[in-house]
CSV table of C-alpha atoms and ligand atoms in Angstrom, one decimal:
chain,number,residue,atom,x,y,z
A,1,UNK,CA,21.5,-14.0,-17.4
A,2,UNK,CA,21.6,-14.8,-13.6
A,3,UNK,CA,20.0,-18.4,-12.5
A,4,UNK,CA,17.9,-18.5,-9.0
A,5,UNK,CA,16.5,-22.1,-8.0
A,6,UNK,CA,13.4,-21.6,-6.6
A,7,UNK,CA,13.6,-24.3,-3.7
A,8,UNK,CA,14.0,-24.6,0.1
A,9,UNK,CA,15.2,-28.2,-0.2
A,10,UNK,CA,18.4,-28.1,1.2
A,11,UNK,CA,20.0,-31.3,-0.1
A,12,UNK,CA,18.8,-30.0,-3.9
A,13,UNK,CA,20.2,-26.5,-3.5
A,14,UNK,CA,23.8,-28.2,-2.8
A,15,UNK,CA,23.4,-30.9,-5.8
A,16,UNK,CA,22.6,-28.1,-8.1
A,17,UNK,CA,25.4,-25.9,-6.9
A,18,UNK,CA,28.2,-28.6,-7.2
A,19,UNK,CA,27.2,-27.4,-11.2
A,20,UNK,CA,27.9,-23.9,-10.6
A,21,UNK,CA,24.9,-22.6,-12.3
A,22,UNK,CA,23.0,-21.4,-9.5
A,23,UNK,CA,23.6,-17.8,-8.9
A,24,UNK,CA,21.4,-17.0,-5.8
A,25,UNK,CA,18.0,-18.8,-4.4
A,26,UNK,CA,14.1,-18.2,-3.8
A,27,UNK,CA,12.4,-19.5,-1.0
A,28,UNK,CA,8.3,-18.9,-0.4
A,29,UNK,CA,6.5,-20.0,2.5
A,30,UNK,CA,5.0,-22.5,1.0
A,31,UNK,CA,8.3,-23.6,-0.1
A,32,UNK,CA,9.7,-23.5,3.3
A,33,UNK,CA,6.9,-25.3,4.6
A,34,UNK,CA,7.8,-28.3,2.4
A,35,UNK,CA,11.1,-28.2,3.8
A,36,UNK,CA,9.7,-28.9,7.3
A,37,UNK,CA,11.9,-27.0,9.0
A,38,UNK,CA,12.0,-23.6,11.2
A,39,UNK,CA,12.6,-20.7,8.8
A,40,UNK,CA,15.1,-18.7,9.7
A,41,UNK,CA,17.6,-22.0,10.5
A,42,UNK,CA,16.6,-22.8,6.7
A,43,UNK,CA,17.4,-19.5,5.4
A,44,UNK,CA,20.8,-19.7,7.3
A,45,UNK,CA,21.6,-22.8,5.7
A,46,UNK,CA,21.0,-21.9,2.4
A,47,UNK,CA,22.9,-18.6,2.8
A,48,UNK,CA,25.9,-21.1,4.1
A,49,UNK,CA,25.4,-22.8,1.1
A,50,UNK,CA,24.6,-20.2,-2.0
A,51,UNK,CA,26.6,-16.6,-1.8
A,52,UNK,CA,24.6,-15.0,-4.2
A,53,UNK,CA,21.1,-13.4,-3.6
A,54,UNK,CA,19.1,-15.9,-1.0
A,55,UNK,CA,15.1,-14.6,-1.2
A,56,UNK,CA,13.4,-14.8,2.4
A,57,UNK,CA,9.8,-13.5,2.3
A,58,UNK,CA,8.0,-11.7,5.2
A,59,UNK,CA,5.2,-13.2,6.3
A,60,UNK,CA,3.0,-9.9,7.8
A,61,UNK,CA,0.9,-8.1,5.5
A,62,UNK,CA,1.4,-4.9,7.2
A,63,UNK,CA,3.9,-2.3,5.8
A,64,UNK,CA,5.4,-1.6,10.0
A,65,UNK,CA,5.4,-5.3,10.9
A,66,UNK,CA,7.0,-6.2,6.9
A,67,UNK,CA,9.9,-3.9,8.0
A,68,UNK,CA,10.9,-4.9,11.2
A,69,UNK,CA,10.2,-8.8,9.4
A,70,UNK,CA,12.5,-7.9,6.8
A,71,UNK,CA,15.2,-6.0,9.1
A,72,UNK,CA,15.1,-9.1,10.8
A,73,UNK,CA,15.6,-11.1,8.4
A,74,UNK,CA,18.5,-9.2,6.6
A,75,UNK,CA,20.5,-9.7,9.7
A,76,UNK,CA,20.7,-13.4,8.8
A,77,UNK,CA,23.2,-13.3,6.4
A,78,UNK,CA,24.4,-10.5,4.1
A,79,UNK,CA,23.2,-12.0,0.9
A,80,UNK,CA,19.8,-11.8,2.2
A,81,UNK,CA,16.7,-10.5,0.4
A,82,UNK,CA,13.4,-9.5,2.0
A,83,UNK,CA,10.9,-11.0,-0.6
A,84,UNK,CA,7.7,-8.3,-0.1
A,85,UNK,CA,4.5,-9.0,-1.6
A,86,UNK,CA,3.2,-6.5,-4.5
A,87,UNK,CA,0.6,-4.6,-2.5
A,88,UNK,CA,0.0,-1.0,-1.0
A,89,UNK,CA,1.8,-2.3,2.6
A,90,UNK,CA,4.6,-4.6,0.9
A,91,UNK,CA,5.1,-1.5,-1.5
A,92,UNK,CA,5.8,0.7,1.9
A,93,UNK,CA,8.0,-1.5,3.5
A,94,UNK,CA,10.0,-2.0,-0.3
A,95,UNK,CA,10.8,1.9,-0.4
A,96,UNK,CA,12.1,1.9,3.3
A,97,UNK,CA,13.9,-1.1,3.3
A,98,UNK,CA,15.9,-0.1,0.3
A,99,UNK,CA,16.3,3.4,2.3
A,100,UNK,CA,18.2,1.4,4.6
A,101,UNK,CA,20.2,-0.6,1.3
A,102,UNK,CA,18.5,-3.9,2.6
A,103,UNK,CA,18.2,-5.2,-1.0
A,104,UNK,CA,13.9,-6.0,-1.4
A,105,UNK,CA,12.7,-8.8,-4.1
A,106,UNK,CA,8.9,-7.6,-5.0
A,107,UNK,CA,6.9,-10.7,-5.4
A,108,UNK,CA,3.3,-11.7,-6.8
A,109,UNK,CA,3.6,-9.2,-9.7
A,110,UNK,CA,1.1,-9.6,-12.3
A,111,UNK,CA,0.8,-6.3,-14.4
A,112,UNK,CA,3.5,-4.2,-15.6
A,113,UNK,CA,1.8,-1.1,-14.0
A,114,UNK,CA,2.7,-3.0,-10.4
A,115,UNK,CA,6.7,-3.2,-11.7
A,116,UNK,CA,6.7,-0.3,-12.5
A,117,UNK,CA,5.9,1.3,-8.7
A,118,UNK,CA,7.8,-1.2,-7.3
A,119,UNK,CA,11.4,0.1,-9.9
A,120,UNK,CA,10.0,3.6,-9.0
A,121,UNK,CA,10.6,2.7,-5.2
A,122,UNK,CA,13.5,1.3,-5.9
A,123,UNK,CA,12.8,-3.0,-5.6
A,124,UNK,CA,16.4,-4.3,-6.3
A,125,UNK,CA,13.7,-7.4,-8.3
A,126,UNK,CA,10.6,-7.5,-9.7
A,127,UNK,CA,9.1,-11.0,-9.6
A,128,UNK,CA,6.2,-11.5,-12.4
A,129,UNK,CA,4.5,-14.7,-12.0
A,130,UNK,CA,4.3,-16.4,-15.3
A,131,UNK,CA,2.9,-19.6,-14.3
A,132,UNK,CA,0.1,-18.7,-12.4
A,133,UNK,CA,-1.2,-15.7,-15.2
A,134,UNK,CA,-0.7,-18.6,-17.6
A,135,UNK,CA,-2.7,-20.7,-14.9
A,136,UNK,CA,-5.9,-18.0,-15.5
A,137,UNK,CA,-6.0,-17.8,-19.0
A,138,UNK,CA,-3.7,-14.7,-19.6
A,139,UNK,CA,-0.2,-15.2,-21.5
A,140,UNK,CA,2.5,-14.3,-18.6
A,141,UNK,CA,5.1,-14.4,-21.3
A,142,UNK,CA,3.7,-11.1,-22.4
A,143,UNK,CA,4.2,-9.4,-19.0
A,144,UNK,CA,7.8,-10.3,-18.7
A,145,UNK,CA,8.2,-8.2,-22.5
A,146,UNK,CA,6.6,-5.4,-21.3
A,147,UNK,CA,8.0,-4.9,-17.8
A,148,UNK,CA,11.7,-5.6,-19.7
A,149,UNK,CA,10.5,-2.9,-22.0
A,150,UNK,CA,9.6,-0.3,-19.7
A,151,UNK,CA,12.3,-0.7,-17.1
A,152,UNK,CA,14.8,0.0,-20.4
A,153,UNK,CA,13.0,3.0,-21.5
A,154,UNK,CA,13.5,4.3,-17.7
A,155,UNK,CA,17.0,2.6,-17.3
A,156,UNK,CA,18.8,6.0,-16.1
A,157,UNK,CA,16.3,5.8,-13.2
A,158,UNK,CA,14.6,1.9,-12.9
A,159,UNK,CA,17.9,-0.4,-11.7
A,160,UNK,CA,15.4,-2.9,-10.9
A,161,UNK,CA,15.9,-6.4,-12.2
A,162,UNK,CA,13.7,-9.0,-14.1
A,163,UNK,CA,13.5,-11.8,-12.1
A,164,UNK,CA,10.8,-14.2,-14.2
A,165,UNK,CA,9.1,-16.2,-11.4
A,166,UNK,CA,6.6,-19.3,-11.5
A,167,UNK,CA,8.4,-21.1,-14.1
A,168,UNK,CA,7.0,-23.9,-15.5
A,169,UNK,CA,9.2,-25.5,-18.2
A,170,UNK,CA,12.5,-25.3,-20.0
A,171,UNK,CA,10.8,-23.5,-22.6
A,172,UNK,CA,9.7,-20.6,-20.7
A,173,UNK,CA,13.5,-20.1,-19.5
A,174,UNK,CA,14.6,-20.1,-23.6
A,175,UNK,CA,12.0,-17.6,-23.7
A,176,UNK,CA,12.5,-14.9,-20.6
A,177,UNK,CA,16.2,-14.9,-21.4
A,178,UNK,CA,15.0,-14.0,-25.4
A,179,UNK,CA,13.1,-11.3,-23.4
A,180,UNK,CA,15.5,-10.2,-21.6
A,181,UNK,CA,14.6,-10.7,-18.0
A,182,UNK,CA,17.8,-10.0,-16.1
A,183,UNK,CA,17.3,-13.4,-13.8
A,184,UNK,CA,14.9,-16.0,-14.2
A,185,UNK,CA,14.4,-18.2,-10.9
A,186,UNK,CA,14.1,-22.3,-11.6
A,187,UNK,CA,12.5,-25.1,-9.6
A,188,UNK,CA,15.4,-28.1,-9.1
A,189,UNK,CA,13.3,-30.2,-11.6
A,190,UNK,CA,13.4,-27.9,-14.7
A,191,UNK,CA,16.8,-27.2,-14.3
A,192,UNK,CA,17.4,-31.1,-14.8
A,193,UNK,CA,15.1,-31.0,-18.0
A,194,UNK,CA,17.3,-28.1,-19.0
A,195,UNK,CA,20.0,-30.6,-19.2
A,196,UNK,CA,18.5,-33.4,-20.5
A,197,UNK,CA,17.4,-33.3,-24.3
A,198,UNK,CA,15.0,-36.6,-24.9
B,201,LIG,C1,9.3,-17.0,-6.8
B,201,LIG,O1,10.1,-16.4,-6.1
B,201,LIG,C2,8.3,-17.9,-6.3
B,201,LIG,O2,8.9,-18.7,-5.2
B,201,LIG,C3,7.8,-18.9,-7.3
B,201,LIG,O3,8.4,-18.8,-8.5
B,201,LIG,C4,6.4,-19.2,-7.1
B,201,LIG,O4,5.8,-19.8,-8.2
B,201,LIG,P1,4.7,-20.9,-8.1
B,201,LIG,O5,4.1,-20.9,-6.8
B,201,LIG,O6,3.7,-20.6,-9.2
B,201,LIG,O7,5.4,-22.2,-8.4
């Protein structure tokens, strides 16, 4: 199982990498936000930092304007991933960025009817948020199963990944990798709970 810290903290990303457990990154743009710094010059640090998949997330919700984002974007660094969101446009722009191999990570997934479109249009990830279904009363635990399910049911044609999102607590890592999700991406501070038994 692949680890992802979900973080645009610079100085985090290279404490947790010193442990070698962090196989690629997520960034948001809330996340970047946080960071306080320009986007792209964050994105191009990380990518210095991490050589596995780095997650940078258009910000247009049109599918024209999400493709030349994400084009963009790819030419950062060639770990890059354009992080699309899970609607009609972001859909678009996932089936013709993967036409031109830039590797897309589908985002705000709540349904395993949405993953499966987005493995049909061939998302390198599908990113179900746990947290926040958990947040309105509906068990996101469930929809990791079923989309883990369904993707190995269609695994001759689906090469999409798991990648359980909106993490909350140790616990729910123990429990997508019982699931089977094929990456689950971490905030910095769970990761240090992983470690730490009280
Ligand atoms: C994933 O790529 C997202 O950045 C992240 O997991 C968002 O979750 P949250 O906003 O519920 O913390």
């Amino acid at each position: 199982m692949k680890f992802f810290i979900d973080t645009a903290e610079i100085e985090e990303i290279k404490s947790l990498s010193r442990l070698g457990l962090i196989d690629g990154v997520t960034t948001n743009p809330s996340l970047i936000y946080k960071s306080g710094k320009d986007f792209k010059t964050v994105i191009k640090e990380i990518s210095d930092i991490v050589k596995g998949p780095i997650s940078a997330e258009v910000t247009s919700t049109l599918a024209d304007e999400m493709i030349s984002q994400g084009i963009d974007l790819a030419k950062i660094s060639n770990n890059i991933v354009v992080k699309v969101p899970l609607t009609k446009d972001g859909l678009i722009a996932c089936k013709e960025l993967s036409l031109k191999n830039i590797k897309v990570n589908v985002t705000l997934c709540f349904s395993s009817a949405q993953a499966l479109l987005a493995g049909k249009l061939g998302a390198t990830y599908i990113s179900p948020f746990i947290g926040r279904l958990d947040d309105i009363g509906t068990p996101g635990l469930n929809l990791i199963k079923e989309i883990v399910d369904i993707y190995h049911i269609f695994k001759d044609d689906i090469k999409t990944q798991v990648l359980a999102a909106s993490i909350r607590s140790p616990l729910q890592v123990s429990q997508v990798a019982m699931m089977g999700a094929h990456v689950a991406t971490i905030p910095p501070k769970i990761i240090t709970q992983m470690i730490k038994h009280p």
